[in-house]
Coordinates of C-alpha atoms in Angstrom, one line a residue:
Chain Q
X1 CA 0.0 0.0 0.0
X2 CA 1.1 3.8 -0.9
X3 CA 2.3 5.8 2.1
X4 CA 0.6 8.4 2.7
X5 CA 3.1 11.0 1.6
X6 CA 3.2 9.1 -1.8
X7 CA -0.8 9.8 -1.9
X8 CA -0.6 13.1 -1.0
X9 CA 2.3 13.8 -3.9
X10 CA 0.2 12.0 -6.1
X11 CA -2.8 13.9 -5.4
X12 CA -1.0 17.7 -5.6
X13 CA 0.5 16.1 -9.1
X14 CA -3.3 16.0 -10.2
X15 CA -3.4 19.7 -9.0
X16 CA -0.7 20.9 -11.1
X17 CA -1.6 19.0 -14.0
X18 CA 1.4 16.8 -13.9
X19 CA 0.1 13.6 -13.4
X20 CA -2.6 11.3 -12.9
X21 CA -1.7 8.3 -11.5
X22 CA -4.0 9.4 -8.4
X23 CA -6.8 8.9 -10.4
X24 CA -6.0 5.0 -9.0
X25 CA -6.5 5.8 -5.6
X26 CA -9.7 6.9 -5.5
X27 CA -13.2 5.4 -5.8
X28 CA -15.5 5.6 -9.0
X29 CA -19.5 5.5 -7.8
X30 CA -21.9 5.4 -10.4
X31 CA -23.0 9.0 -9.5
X32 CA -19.5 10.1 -10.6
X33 CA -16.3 8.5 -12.1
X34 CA -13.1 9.5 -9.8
X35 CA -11.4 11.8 -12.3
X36 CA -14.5 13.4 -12.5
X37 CA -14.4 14.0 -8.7
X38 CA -10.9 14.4 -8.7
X39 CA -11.9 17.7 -11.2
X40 CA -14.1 19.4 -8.5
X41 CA -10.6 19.8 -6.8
X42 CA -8.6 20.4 -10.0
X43 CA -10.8 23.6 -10.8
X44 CA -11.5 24.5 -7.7
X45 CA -7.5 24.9 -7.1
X46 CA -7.3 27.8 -9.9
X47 CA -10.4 29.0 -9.4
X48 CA -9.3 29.7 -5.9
X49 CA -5.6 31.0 -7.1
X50 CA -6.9 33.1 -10.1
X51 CA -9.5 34.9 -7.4
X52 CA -6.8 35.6 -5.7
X53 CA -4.5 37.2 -8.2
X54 CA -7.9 39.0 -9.9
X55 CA -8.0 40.3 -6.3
X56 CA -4.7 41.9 -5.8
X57 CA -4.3 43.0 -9.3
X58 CA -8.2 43.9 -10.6
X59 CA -6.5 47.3 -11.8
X60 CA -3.9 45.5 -14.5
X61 CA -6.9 42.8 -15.0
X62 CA -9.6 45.4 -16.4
X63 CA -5.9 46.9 -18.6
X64 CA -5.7 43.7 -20.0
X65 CA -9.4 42.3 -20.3
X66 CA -10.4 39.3 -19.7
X67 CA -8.6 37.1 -21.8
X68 CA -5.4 38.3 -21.7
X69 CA -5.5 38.2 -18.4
X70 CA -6.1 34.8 -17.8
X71 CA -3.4 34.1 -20.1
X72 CA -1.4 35.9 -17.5
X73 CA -2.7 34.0 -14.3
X74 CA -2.5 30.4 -16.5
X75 CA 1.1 31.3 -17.0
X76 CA 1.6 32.5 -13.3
X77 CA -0.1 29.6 -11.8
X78 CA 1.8 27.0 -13.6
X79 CA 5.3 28.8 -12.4
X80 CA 4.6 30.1 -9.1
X81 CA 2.7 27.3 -7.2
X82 CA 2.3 28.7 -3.9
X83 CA 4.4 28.3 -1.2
X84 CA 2.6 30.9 1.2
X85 CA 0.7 30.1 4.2
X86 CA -1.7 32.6 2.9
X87 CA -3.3 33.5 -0.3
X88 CA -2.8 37.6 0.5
X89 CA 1.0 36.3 -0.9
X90 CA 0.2 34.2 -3.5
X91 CA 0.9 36.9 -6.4
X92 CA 3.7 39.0 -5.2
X93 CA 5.8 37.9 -7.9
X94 CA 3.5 38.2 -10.4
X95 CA 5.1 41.7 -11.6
X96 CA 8.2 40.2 -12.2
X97 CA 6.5 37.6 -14.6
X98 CA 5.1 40.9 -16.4
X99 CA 8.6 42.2 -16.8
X100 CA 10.4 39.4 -17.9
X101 CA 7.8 36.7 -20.2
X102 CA 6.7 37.9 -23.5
X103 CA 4.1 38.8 -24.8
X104 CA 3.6 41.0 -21.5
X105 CA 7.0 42.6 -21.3
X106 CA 6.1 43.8 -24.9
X107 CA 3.9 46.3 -23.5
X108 CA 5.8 48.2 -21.0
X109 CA 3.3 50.0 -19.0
X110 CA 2.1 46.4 -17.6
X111 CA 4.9 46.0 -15.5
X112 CA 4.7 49.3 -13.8
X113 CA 0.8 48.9 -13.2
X114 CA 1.3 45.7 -11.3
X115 CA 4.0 47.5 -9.7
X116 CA 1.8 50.0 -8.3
X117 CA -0.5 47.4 -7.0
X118 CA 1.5 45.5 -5.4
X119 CA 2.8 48.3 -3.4
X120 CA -0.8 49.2 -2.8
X121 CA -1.3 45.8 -1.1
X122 CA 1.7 45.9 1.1
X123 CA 1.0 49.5 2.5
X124 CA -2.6 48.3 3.2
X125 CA -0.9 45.7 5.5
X126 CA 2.0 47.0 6.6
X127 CA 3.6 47.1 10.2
X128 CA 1.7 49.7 12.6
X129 CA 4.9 52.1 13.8
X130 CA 4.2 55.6 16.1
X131 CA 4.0 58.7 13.6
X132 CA 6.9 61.3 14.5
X133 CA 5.4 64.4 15.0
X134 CA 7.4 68.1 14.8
X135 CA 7.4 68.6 18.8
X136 CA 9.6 65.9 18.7
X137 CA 11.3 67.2 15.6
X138 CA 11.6 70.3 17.6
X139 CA 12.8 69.4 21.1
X140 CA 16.0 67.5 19.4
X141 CA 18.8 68.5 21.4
X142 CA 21.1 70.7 19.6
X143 CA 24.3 67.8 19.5
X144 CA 21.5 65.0 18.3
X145 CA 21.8 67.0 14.3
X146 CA 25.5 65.8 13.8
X147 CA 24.3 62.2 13.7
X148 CA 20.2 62.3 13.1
X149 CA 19.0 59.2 11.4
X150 CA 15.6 58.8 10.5
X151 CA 12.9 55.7 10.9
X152 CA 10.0 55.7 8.4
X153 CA 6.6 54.1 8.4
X154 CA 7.1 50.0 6.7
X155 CA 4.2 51.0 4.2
X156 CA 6.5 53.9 2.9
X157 CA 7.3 52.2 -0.6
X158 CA 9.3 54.2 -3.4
X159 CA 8.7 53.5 -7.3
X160 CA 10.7 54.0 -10.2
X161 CA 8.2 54.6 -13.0
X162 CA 9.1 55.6 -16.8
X163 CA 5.6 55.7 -18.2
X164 CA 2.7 57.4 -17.2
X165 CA 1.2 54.4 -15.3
X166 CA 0.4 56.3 -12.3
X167 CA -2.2 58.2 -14.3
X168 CA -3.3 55.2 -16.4
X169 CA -4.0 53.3 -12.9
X170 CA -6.2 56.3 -11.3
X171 CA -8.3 56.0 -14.5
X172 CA -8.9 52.5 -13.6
X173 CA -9.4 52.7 -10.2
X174 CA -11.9 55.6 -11.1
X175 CA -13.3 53.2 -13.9
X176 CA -12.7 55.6 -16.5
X177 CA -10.8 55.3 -20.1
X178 CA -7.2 55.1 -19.0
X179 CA -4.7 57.7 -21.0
X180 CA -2.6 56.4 -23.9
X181 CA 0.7 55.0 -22.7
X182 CA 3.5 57.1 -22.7
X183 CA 7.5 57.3 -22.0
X184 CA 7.4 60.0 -19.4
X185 CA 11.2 59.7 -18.4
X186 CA 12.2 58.4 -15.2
X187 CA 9.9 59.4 -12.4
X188 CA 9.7 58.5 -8.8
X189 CA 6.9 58.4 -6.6
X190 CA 6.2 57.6 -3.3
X191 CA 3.2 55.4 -2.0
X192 CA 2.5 55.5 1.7
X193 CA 0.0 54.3 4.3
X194 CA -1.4 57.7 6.6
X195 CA -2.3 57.2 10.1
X196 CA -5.9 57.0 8.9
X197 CA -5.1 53.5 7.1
X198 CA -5.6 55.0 3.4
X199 CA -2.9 54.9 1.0
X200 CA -1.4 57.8 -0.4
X201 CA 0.9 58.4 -2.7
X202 CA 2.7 61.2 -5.1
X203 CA 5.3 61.9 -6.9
X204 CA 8.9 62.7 -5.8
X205 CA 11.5 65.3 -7.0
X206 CA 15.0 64.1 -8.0
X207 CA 16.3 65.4 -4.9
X208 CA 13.9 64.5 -2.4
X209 CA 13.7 61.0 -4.0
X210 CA 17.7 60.8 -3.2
X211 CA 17.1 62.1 0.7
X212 CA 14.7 59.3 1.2
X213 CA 16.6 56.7 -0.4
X214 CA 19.5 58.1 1.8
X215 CA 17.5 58.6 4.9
X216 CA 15.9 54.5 4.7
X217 CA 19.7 53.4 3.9
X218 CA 20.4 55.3 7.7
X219 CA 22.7 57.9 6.3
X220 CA 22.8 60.5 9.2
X221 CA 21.6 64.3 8.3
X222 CA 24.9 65.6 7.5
X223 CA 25.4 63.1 5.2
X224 CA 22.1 63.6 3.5
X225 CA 22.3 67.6 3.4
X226 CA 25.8 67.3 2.0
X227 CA 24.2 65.1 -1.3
X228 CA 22.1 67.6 -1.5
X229 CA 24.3 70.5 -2.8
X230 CA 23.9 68.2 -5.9
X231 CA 20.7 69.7 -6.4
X232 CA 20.9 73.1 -3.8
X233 CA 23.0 76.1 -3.2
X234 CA 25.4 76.2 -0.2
X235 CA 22.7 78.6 1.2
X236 CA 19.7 76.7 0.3
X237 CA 20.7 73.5 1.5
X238 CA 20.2 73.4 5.4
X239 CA 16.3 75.0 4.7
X240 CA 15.5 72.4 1.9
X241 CA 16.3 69.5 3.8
X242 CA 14.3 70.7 7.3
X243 CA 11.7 71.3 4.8
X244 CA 11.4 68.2 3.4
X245 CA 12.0 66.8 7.1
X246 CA 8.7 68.8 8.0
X247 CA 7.0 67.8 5.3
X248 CA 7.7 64.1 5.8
X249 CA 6.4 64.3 9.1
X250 CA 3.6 66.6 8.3
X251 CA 2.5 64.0 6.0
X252 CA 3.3 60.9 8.2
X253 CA 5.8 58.9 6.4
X254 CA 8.2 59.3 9.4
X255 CA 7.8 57.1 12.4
X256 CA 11.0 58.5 14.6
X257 CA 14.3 59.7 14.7
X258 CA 17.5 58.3 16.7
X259 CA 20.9 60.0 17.6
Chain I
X1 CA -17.7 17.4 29.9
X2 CA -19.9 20.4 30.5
X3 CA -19.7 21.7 27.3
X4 CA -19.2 25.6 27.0
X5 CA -21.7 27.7 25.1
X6 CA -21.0 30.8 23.6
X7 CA -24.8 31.4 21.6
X8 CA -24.7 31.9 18.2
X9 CA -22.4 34.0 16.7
X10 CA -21.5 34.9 13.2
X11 CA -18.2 34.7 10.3
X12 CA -16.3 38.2 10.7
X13 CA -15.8 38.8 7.1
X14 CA -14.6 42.3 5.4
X15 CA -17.9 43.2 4.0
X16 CA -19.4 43.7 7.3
X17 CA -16.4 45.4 9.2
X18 CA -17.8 48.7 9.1
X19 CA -21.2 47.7 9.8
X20 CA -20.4 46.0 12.7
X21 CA -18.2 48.4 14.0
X22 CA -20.7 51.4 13.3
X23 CA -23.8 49.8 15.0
X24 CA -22.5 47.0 17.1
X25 CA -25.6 44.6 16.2
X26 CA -26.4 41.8 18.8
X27 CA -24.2 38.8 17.9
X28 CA -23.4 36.5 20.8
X29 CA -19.9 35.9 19.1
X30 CA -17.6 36.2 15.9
X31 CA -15.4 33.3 14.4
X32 CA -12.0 34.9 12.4
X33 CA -10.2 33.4 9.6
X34 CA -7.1 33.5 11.4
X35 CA -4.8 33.7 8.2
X36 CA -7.0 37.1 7.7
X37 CA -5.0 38.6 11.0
X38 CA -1.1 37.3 9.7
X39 CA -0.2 40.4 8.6
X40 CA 1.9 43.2 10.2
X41 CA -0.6 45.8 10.2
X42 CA -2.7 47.6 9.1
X43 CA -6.7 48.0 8.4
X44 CA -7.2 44.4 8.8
X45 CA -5.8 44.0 12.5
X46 CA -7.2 47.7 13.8
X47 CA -10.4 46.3 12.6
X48 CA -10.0 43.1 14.2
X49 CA -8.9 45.0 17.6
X50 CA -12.0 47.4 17.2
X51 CA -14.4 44.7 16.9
X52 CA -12.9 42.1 19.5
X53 CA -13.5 45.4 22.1
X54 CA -17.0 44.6 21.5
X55 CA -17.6 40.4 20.8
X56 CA -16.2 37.1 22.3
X57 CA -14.3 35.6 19.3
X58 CA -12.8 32.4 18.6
X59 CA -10.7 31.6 15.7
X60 CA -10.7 29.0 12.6
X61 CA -7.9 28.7 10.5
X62 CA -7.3 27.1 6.7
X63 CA -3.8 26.6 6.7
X64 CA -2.6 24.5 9.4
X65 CA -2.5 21.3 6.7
X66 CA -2.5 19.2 9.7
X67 CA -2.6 16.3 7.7
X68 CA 0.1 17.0 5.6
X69 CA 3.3 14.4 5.6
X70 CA 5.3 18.1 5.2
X71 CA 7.1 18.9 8.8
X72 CA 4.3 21.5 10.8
X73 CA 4.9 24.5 9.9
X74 CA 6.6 26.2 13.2
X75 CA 6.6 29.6 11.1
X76 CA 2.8 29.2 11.4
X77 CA 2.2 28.1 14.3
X78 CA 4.3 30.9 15.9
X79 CA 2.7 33.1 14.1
X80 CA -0.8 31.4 15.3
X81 CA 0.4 32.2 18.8
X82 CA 0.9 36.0 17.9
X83 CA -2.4 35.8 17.0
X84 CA -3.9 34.0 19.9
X85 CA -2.3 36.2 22.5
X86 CA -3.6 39.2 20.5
X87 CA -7.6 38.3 20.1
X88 CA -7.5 35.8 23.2
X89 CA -10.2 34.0 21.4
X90 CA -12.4 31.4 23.7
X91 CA -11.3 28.5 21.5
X92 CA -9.6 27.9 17.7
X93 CA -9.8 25.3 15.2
X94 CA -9.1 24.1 12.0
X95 CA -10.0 21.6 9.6
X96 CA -9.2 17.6 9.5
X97 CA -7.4 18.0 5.6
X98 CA -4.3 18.6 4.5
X99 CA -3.6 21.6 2.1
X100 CA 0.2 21.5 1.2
X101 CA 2.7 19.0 0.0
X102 CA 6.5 19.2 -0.8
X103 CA 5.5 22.7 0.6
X104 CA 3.0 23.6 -2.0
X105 CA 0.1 25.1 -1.0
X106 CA -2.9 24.0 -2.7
X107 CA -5.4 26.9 -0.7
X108 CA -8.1 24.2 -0.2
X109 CA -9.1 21.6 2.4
X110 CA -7.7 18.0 1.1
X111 CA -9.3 15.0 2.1
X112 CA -7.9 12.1 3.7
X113 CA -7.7 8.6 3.7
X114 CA -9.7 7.2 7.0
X115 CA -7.4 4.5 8.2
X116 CA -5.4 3.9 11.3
X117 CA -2.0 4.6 9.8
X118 CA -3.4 8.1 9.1
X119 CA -5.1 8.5 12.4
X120 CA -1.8 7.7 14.3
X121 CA -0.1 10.7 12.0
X122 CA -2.4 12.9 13.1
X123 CA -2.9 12.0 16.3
X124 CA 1.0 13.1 16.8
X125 CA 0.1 16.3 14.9
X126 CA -2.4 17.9 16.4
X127 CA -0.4 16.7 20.3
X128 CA 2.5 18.8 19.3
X129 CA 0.5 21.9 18.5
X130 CA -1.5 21.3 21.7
X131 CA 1.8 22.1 23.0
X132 CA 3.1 24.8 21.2
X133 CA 0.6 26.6 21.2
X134 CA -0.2 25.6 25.0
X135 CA -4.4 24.8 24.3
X136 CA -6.5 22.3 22.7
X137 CA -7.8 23.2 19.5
X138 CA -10.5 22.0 17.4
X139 CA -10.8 20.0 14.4
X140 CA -13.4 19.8 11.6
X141 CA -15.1 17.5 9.8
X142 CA -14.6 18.8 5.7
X143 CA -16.7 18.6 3.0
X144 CA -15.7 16.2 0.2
X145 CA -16.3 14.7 -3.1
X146 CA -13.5 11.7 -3.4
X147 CA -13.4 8.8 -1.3
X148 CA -9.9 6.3 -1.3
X149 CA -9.2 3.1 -1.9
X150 CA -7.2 2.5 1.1
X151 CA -9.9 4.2 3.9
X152 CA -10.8 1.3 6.4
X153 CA -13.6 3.5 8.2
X154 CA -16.9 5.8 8.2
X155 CA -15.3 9.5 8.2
X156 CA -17.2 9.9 12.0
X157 CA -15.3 7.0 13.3
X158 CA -12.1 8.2 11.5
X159 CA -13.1 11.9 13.5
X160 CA -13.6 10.3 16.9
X161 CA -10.6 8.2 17.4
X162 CA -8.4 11.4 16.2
X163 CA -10.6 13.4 18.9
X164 CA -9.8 10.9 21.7
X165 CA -6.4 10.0 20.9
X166 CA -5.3 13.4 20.5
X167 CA -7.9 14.8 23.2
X168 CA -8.9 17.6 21.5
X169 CA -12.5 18.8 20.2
X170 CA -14.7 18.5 17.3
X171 CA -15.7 21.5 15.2
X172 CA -18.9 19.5 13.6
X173 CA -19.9 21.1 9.9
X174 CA -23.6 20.1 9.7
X175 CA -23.5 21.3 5.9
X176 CA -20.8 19.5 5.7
X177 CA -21.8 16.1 6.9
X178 CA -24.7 17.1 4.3
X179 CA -22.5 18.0 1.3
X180 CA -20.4 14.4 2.2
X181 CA -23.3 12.4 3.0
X182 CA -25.0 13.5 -0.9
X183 CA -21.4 13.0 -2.4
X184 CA -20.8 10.0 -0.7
X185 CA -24.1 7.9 -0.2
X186 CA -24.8 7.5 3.7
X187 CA -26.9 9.0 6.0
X188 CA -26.8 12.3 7.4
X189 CA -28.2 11.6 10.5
X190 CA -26.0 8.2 10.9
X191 CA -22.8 10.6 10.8
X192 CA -24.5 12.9 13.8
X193 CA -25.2 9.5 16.2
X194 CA -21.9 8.1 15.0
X195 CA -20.1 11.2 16.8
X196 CA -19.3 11.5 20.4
X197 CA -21.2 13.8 21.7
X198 CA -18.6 15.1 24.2
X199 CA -16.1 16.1 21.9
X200 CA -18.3 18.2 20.2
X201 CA -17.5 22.1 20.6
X202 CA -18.8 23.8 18.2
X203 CA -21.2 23.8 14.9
X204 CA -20.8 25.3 11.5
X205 CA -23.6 26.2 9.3
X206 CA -23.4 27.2 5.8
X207 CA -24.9 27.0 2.0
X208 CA -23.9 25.1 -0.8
X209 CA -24.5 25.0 -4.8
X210 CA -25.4 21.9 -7.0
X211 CA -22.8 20.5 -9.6
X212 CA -25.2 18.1 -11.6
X213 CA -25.3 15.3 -8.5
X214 CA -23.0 16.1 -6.4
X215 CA -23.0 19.4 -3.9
X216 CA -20.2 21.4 -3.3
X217 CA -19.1 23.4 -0.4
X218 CA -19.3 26.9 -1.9
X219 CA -20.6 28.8 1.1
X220 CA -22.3 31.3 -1.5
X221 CA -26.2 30.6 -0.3
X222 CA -28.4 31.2 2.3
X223 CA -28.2 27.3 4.7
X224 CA -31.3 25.1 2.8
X225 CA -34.3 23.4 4.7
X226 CA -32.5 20.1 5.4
X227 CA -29.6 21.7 7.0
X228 CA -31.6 23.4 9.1
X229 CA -33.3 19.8 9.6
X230 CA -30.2 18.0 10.1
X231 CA -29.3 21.0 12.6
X232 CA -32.3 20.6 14.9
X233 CA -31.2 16.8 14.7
X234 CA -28.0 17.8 15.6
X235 CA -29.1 19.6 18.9
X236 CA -31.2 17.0 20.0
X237 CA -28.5 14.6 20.3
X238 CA -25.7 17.2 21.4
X239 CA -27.9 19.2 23.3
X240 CA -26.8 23.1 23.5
X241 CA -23.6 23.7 20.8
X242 CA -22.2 27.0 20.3
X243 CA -23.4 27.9 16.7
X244 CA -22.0 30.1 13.3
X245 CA -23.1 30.6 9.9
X246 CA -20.1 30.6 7.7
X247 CA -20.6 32.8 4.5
X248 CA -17.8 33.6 2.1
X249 CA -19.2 34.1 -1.4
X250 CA -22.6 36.1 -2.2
X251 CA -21.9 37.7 0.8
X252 CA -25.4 39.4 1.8
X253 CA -25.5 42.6 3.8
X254 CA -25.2 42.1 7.5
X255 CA -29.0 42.3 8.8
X256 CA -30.1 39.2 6.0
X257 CA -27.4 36.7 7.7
X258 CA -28.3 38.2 11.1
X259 CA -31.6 37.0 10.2
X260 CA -30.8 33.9 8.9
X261 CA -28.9 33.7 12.0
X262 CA -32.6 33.8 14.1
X263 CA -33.7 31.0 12.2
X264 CA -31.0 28.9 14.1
X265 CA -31.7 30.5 17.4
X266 CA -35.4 29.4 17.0
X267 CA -34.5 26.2 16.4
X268 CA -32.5 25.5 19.5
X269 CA -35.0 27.7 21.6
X270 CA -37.6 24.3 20.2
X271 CA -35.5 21.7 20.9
X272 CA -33.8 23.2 23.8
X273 CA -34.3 24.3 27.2
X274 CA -33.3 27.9 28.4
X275 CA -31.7 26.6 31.0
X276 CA -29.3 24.7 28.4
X277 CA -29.1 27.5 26.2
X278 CA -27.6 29.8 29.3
X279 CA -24.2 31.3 28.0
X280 CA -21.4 30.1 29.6
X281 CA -19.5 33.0 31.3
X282 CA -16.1 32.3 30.8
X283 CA -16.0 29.1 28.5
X284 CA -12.2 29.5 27.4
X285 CA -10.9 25.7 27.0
X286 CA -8.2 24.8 29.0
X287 CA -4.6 24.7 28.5
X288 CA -3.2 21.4 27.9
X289 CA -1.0 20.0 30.6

């Protein structure tokens, strides 16, 4: 007799369309044959995963329509069986299969849509951290500048767009006729959870794109107002950077500082 | 055993969060999806805080695959524990299946072979998260629509030796025993007498769809007439069971399953007494030694 490991493998085979030799194990009735039965499961299995990814991506599904868009899942289903305890992780790669399969990588703008909601999806779940608010900004004690690193909020996610995607996504989320795709140059933007759990998100100049990406590496203050004289006069420098410091706060992406 | 009841609660789901957290409607209890609540953050755990202020809760997981031949997943179950201390729900459960293999997840509820090999696998199972997690849980009878060559025993005896051995509790689906007993040709009501009664902690109720013969478990319809039958049955021979309607597809504003809800309640109130339908004050199950 077949361990029970060995039916088990057999049975997931039947899942994945790779085998079925399970078929074997199971009864036949004369209400219903077993591979018939064994089907209920079969279709129930990417019924189950295609809800899922149609959940977390319904933006890039309504882009795509309907057909295409099960092409997409089909293809993601049969590469990325799941391995999460969850289904809220079942598709977090499914961006990178935009990117890198034709015939989705042949339209650019795909990628960066399932980009955005992906990061949509983890700031809705991200950690809960405090919110750093300017009294603390303000009662710093004067030695804590020199080496002032900053904390911000786990749903704080940065983007790296060259289309307009951003714009074609807030058409779909509004329901409306999405723009034509466009090369917009490299843009970043910023997506963020606020402290009253909705998402928010905008988009970044080259500078303060840089101070972020310093500030969530832990480069101290110094270090960060020194990069920007790439973008600021000597004079300028010290104001930009407290107000984009401010403004951070202001709009809660920061969750602390440390010294 | 004097059995613990908590009334007749209801299955937290995300349509009904702000609804239930805007008017607080009289629910003796909520059950959770505890997979729902393994995130960091977020609007799905301050919602689950808001609304555990208010309602007992207990909580039924999907993922457990406690009758996989994969290693338990300590991951999990620590982050089961997280959960646990967080919503310090009166009981949890999940389901007699397996769901993964060679650590695929397959998302559903697998069925199992009932034999005494399997039993013994179990058995260990569900003992070493009894002690991880430092509680006994609850394990459910599934729906199904394959039977195997090699199972040696009716599903209910296959339930009650895994019960016993592993002293733990029965989370007893009466649309499932249902959905089986169509797909599976016995009687409904010769699953409910094959049970023991004291293991028995908790019911499930739920709807189901047709697929030419056979029923499956979709949880998208209001719970049919003979449900409800086979849930009156149910009480009679249990006596009072702490009770939930499980919907997950369809989903209906709150006030139609609150009412479907009643219809349950009414039915106990005719086959019960008050005195046995009395909510237990402080029915949390014990730690295991």
């Amino acid at each position: 007799m077949s361990t029970l490991h060995e039916l088990q493998h057999r049975f997931m085979d039947y899942l994945l369309a790779e085998s079925t030799a399970v078929v074997n194990d199971i009864e036949s009735t004369s209400m219903l044959g077993a591979e018939d039965r064994l089907d209920i499961y079969a279709s129930a299995y990417k019924l189950r995963l295609k809800e899922a990814i149609t959940t977390d991506y319904d933006k890039l599904a309504s882009y795509l329509g309907d057909e295409q868009f099960d092409q997409l899942m089909e293809r993601y289903i049969d590469q990325y069986p799941s391995h999460a305890d969850s289904l809220r992780y079942f598709s977090v790669n499914l961006p990178e299969l935009v990117r890198d399969e034709a015939p989705f990588n042949q339209v650019k703008e795909l990628y960066e849509i399932a980009l955005i909601e992906r990061a949509f999806a983890n700031s809705f779940d991200a950690k809960d951290l405090q919110f750093a608010t300017l009294d603390e900004l303000a009662s710093l004690p004067a030695e804590a500048w020199a080496t002032l690193q900053f904390s911000f909020q786990e749903s704080v996610q940065i983007l790296h767009l060259k289309y307009n995607s951003f714009p074609i996504w807030k058409a779909l989320s509004d329901e409306g006729k999405p723009p034509k795709s466009e090369r917009t140059g490299l843009t970043e933007w910023v997506l963020w959870r606020r402290s009253n759990l909705v998402s928010h998100y905008r988009v970044l100049s080259k500078a303060e794109s840089l101070l972020i990406d310093l500030a969530i590496k832990g480069e101290s203050f110094p270090v960060m107002c020194e990069r920007l004289l790439d973008f600021f006069s000597e004079e300028e420098t010290p104001m930009k950077a407290i107000g984009f410091l401010q403004s951070w706060i202001q709009e809660e992406m920061l969750s602390g500082f440390s010294f | 055993m004097e059995r613990p009841f908590l009334g007749f609660g209801l299955g937290l789901r995300t349509d009904h969060y702000q609804y239930v957290i805007e008017n607080k409607p009289q629910v003796d209890w909520f059950e959770i999806i505890s997979e729902n609540y393994m995130v960091p953050g977020g609007k799905p755990l301050t919602n689950l805080d808001r609304i555990r202020q208010d309602y007992p809760m207990v909580m039924h997981g999907v993922s457990m695959s406690i009758g996989s031949t994969d290693p338990l997943n300590q991951t999990y179950l620590q982050k089961l524990k997280t959960l646990i201390d967080r919503v310090e729900p009166k009981w949890i459960s999940d389901h007699l299946c397996w769901t993964s293999v060679n650590h695929i997840n397959s998302h559903d509820l697998l069925p199992l072979p009932y034999n005494e090999s399997t039993i013994e696998h179990i058995v260990g199972r569900i003992k070493h998260v009894q002690d991880v997690l430092g509680r006994q849980m609850l394990i459910e009878n599934l729906s199904s629509y394959v039977t195997y060559n090699n199972s040696e025993m009716p599903e209910w005896e296959f339930v009650n030796e895994i019960a016993k051995r592993a002293d733990c509790y029965i989370l007893l689906d009466i649309n499932n025993i249902f959905v089986s007993a169509n797909n599976h040709h016995f009687e409904p009501e010769h699953y409910v007498n094959g049970i023991d009664s004291d293991r028995v902690m908790q019911f499930h109720l739920a709807g189901h769809s047709y697929n030419g013969d056979m029923i499956i478990d979709t949880h998208d319809h209001d719970v049919c007439d003979p449900v409800w039958d086979l849930y009156g049955y149910a009480l009679e021979r249990f006596g009072a069971v702490s009770t939930m309607i499980e919907r997950d597809d369809n989903i209906p504003p709150f006030i139609a399953l609150r009412q479907e809800l009643e219809i349950a309640e009414k039915i106990a109130a005719n086959v019960l007494t008050k005195e046995q339908l009395q909510i237990t004050s402080d029915p949390a199950l014990k730690g295991v030694a």
